[in-house]
Short mmCIF file of C-alpha atoms and ligand atoms in Angstrom, two decimals:
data_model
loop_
_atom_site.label_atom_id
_atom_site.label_comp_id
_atom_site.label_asym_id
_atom_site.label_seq_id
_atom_site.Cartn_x
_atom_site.Cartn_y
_atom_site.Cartn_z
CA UNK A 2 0.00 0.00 0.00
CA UNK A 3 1.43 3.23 -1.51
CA UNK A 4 1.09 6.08 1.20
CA UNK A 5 0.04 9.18 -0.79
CA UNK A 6 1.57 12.30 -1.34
CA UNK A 7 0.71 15.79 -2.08
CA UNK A 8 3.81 18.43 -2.47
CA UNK A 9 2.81 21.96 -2.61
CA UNK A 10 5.31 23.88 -5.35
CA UNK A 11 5.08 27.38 -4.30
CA UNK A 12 7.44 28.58 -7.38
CA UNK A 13 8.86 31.48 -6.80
CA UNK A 14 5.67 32.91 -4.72
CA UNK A 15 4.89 34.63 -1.69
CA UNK A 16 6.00 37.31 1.37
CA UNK A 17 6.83 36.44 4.41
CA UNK A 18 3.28 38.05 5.53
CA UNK A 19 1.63 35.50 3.00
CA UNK A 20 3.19 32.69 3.99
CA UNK A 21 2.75 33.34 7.24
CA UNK A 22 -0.95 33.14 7.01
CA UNK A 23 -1.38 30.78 4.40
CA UNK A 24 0.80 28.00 6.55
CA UNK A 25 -1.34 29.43 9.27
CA UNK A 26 -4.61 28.33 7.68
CA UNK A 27 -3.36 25.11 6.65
CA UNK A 28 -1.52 24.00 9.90
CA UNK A 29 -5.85 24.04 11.17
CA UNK A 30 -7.41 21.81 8.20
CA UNK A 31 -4.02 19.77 7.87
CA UNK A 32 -4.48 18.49 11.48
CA UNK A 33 -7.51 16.38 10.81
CA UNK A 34 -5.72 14.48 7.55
CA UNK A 35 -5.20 10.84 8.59
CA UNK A 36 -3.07 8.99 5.58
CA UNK A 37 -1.92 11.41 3.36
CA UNK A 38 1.56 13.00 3.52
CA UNK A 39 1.92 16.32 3.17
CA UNK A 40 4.75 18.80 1.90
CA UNK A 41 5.51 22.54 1.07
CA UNK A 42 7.74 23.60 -1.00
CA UNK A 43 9.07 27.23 -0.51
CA UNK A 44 11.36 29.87 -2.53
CA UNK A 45 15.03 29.23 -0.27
CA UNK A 46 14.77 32.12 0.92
CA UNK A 47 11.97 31.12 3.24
CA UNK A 48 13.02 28.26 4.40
CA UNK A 49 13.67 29.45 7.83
CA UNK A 50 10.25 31.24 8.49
CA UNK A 51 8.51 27.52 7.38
CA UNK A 52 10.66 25.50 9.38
CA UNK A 53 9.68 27.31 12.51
CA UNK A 54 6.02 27.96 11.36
CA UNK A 55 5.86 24.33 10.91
CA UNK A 56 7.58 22.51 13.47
CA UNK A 57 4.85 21.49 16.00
CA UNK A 58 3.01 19.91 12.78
CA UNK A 59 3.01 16.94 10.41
CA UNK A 60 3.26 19.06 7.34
CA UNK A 61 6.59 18.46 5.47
CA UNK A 62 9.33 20.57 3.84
CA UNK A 63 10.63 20.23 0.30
CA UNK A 64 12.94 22.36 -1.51
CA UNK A 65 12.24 23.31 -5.21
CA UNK A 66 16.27 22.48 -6.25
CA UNK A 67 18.94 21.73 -5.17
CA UNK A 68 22.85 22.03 -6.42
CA UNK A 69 24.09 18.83 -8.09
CA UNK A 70 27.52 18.81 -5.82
CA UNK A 71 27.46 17.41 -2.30
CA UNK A 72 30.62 19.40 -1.32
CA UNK A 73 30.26 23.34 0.12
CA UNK A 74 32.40 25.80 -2.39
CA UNK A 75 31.93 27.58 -5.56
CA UNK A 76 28.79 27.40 -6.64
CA UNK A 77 27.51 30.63 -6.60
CA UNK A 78 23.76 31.31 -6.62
CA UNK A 79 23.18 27.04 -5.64
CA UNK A 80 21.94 25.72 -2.05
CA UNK A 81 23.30 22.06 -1.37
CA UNK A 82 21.63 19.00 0.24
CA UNK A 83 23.55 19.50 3.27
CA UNK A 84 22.01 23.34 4.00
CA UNK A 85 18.41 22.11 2.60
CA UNK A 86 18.80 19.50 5.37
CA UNK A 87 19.82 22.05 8.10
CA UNK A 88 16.39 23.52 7.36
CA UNK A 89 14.44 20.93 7.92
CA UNK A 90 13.61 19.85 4.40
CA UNK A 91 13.14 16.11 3.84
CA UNK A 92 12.16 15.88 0.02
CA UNK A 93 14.10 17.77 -3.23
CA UNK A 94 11.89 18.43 -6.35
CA UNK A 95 14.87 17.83 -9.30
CA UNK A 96 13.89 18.25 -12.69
CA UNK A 97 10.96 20.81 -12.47
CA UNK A 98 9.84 21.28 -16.52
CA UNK A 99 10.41 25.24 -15.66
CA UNK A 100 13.72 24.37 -14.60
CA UNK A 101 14.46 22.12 -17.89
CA UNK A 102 12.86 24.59 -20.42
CA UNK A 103 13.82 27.96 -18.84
CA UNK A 104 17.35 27.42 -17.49
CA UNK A 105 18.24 24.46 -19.82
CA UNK A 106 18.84 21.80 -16.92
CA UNK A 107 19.66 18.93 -18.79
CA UNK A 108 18.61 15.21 -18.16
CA UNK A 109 22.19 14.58 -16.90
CA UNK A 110 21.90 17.50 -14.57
CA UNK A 111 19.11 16.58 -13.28
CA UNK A 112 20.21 13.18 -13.00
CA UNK A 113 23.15 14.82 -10.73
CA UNK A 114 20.71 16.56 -8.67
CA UNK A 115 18.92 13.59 -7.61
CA UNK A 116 21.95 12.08 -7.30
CA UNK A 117 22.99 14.87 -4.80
CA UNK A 118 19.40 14.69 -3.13
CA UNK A 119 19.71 11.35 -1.99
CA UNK A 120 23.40 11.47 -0.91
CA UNK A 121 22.41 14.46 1.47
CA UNK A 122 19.61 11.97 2.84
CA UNK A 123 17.01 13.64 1.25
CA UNK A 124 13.98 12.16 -1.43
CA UNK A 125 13.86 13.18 -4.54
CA UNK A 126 11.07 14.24 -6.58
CA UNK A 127 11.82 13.55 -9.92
CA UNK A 128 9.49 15.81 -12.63
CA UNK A 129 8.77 13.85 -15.85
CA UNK A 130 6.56 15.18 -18.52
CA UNK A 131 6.15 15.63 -22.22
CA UNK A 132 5.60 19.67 -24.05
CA UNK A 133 2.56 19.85 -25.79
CA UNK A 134 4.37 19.41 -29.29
CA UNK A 135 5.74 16.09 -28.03
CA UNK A 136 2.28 14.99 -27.53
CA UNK A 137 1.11 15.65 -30.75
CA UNK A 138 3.77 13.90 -32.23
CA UNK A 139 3.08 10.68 -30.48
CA UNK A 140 6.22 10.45 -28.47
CA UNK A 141 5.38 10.98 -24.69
CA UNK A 142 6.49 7.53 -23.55
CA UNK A 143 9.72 8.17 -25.50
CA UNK A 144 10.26 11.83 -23.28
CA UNK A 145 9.23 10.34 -20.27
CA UNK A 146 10.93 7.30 -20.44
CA UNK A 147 14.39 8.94 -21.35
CA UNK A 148 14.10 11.31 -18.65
CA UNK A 149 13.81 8.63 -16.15
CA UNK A 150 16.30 6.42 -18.04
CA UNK A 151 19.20 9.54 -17.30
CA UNK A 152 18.45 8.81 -13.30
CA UNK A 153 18.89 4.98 -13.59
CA UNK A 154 21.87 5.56 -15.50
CA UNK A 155 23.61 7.70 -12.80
CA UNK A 156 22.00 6.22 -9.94
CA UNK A 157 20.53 2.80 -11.00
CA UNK A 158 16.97 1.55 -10.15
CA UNK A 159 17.18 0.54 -6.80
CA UNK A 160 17.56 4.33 -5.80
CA UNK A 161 13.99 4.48 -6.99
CA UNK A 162 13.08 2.84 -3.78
CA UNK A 163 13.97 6.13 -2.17
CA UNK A 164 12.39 8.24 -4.47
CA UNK A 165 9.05 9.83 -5.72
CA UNK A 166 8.52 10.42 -9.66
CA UNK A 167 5.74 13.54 -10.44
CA UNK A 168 4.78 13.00 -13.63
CA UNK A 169 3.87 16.78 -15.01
CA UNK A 170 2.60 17.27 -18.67
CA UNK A 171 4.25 20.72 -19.42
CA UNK A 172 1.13 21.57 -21.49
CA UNK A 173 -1.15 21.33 -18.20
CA UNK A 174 1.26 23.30 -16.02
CA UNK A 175 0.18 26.28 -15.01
CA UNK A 176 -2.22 26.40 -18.41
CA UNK A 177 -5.66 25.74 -16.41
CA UNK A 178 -5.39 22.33 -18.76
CA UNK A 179 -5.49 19.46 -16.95
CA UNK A 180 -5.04 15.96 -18.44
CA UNK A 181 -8.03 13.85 -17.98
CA UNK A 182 -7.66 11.21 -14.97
CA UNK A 183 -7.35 8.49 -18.14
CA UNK A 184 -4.44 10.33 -19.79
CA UNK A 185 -2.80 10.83 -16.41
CA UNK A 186 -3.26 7.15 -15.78
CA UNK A 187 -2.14 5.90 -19.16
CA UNK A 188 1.61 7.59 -18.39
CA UNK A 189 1.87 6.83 -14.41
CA UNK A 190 1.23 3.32 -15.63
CA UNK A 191 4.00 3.50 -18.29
CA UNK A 192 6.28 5.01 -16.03
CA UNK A 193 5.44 1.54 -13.20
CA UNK A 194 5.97 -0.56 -16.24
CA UNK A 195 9.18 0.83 -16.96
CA UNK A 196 10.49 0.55 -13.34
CA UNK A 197 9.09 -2.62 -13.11
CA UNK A 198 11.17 -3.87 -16.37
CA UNK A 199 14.21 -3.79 -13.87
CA UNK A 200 12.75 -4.11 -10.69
CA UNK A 201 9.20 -5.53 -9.77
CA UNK A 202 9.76 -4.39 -5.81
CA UNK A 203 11.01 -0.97 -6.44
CA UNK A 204 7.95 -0.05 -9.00
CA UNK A 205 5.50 -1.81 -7.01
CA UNK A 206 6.06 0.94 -3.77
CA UNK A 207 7.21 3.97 -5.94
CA UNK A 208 4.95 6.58 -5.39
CA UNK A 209 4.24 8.47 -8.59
CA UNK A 210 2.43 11.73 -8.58
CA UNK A 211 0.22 13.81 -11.27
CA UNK A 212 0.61 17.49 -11.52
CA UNK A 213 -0.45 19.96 -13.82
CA UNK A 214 -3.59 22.27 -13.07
CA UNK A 215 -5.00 19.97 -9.84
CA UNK A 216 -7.22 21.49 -8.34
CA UNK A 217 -9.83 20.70 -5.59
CA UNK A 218 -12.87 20.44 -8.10
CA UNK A 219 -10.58 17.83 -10.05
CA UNK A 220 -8.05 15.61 -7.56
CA UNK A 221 -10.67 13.42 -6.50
CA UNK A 222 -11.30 12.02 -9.81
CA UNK A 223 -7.40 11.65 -10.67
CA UNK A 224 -6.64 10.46 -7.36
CA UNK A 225 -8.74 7.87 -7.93
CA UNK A 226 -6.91 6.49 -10.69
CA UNK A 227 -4.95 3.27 -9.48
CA UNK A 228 -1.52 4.63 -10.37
CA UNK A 229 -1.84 8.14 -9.27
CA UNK A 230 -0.45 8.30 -5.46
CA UNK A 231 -0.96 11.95 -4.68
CA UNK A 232 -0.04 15.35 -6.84
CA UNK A 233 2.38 18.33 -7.41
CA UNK A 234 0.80 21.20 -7.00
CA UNK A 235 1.42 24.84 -8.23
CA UNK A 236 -0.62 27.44 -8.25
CA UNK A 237 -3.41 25.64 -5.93
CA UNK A 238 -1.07 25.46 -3.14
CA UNK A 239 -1.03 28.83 -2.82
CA UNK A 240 -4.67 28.60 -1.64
CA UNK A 241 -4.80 26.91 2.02
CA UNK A 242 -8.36 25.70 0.76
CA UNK A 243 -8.11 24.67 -2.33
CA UNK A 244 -4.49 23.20 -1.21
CA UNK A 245 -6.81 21.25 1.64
CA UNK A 246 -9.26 20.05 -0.86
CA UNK A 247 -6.60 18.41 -3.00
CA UNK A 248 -4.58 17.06 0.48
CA UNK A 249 -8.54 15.60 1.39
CA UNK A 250 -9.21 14.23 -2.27
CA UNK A 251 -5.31 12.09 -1.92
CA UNK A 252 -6.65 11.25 2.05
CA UNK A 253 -10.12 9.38 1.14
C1 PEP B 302 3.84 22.66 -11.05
O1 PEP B 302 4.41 23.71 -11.26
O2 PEP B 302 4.49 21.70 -10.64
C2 PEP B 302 2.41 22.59 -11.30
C3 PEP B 302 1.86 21.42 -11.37
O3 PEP B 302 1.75 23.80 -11.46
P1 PEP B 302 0.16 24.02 -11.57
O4 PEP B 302 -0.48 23.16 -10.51
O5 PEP B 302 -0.05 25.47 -11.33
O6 PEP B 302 -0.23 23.59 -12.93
#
């Protein structure tokens, strides 16, 4: 039984007055969850104000990147595993579509990154996802299935056992477009497929979430969907109530 998941990706969003009352309302309705986990993740530079905000709850921190060495030094502008884990953050998104498409982050970098996620002790959340022209041209398993295949290369497949995948179609990001629960399933169920190809165990308790436009009108009926274990989640977890919907939808 896969636990679920729901990670809040807060983007490059917020002030400290916002996310001071938006953790404030959520730390109330999170309380009453029973099953599902449940993660933030803020800009760095907020880290701190989370951490404390959060620490008498069960609500978990992520960090939206993280540098792709292990060792401190020069790597100006980058935050390593090591500081993210001196803040209290327990999972590291890698591989964010935004991150690919608007700073070029390569499969092997983001490879790295994961790499660098789980050698600081962290879990990785590794964004998958085809653009809207890759659709069309038939070749989504072929995207998705390379950008996981970088990761196994690097890290192998039993590091998947330590590791969530969030499968993200980069034309239902942010667009208000949401792939139906059948599409969504269609590619989780690829992706467990292609795990499984090298290791039955690891695919069987990898928790793969959807993300792309969930929102709380919409998670129940993709959460529903056998493969889906919980969601990434932009612009909804801005919301504390439409955040709670979706964290209630991946509960049930
Ligand atoms: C995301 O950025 O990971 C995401 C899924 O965004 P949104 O929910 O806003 O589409």
């Amino acid at each position: 039984m896969r636990r679920p998941l729901v990670a809040g990706n807060w983007k490059m969003n917020g002030t400290k007055a916002s996310i001071a009352q938006l953790l404030g309302e959520m730390k109330a309705g999170a309380a009453s969850l029973q099953q599902v986990e449940v993660v933030v993740c803020p800009p760095f530079v907020y880290l701190a104000d989370v951490q404390g905000a959060l620490q008498d709850t069960t609500v978990l921190i992520g960090s939206q990147n993280i540098c792709d060495s292990a060792a401190a030094g020069a790597f100006t502008g980058e935050v390593s595993g090591e500081m993210l884990q001196e803040f209290g953050c327990r999972y590291a998104i890698v591989g964010h579509s935004e991150r690919r498409a608007l700073y070029g982050e390569s499969d092997e970098l983001v490879a790295r990154r994961f790499a660098a996620a789980r050698a600081a002790g962290l879990i990785p959340i590794l964004c998958v996802g085809e653009t809207l022209e890759e659709r069309e041209q038939g070749i989504t398993e072929q995207v998705v299935a390379r950008q996981i295949d970088a990761v196994v290369a690097l890290e192998g497949i039993a590091a998947f056992a330590q590791a969530v995948i969030a499968y993200e179609p980069v034309w239902a990001i942010g667009t208000g477009k949401t792939a139906t629960p059948q599409q969504a399933q269609d590619v989780h169920a690829f992706i467990r497929r292609r795990i499984a190809e090298r290791d039955a165990g690891v695919a069987d308790g990898l928790r793969i979430l959807y993300g792309g436009s969930v929102k709380g009108s919409n998670a129940a009926e993709l959460m529903a969907m056998s493969d889906i274990d919980g969601g990434l989640i932009g612009g909804a977890s801005l919301k504390a109530d439409e955040f709670l919907a979706i964290c209630k939808a991946a509960d049930s």
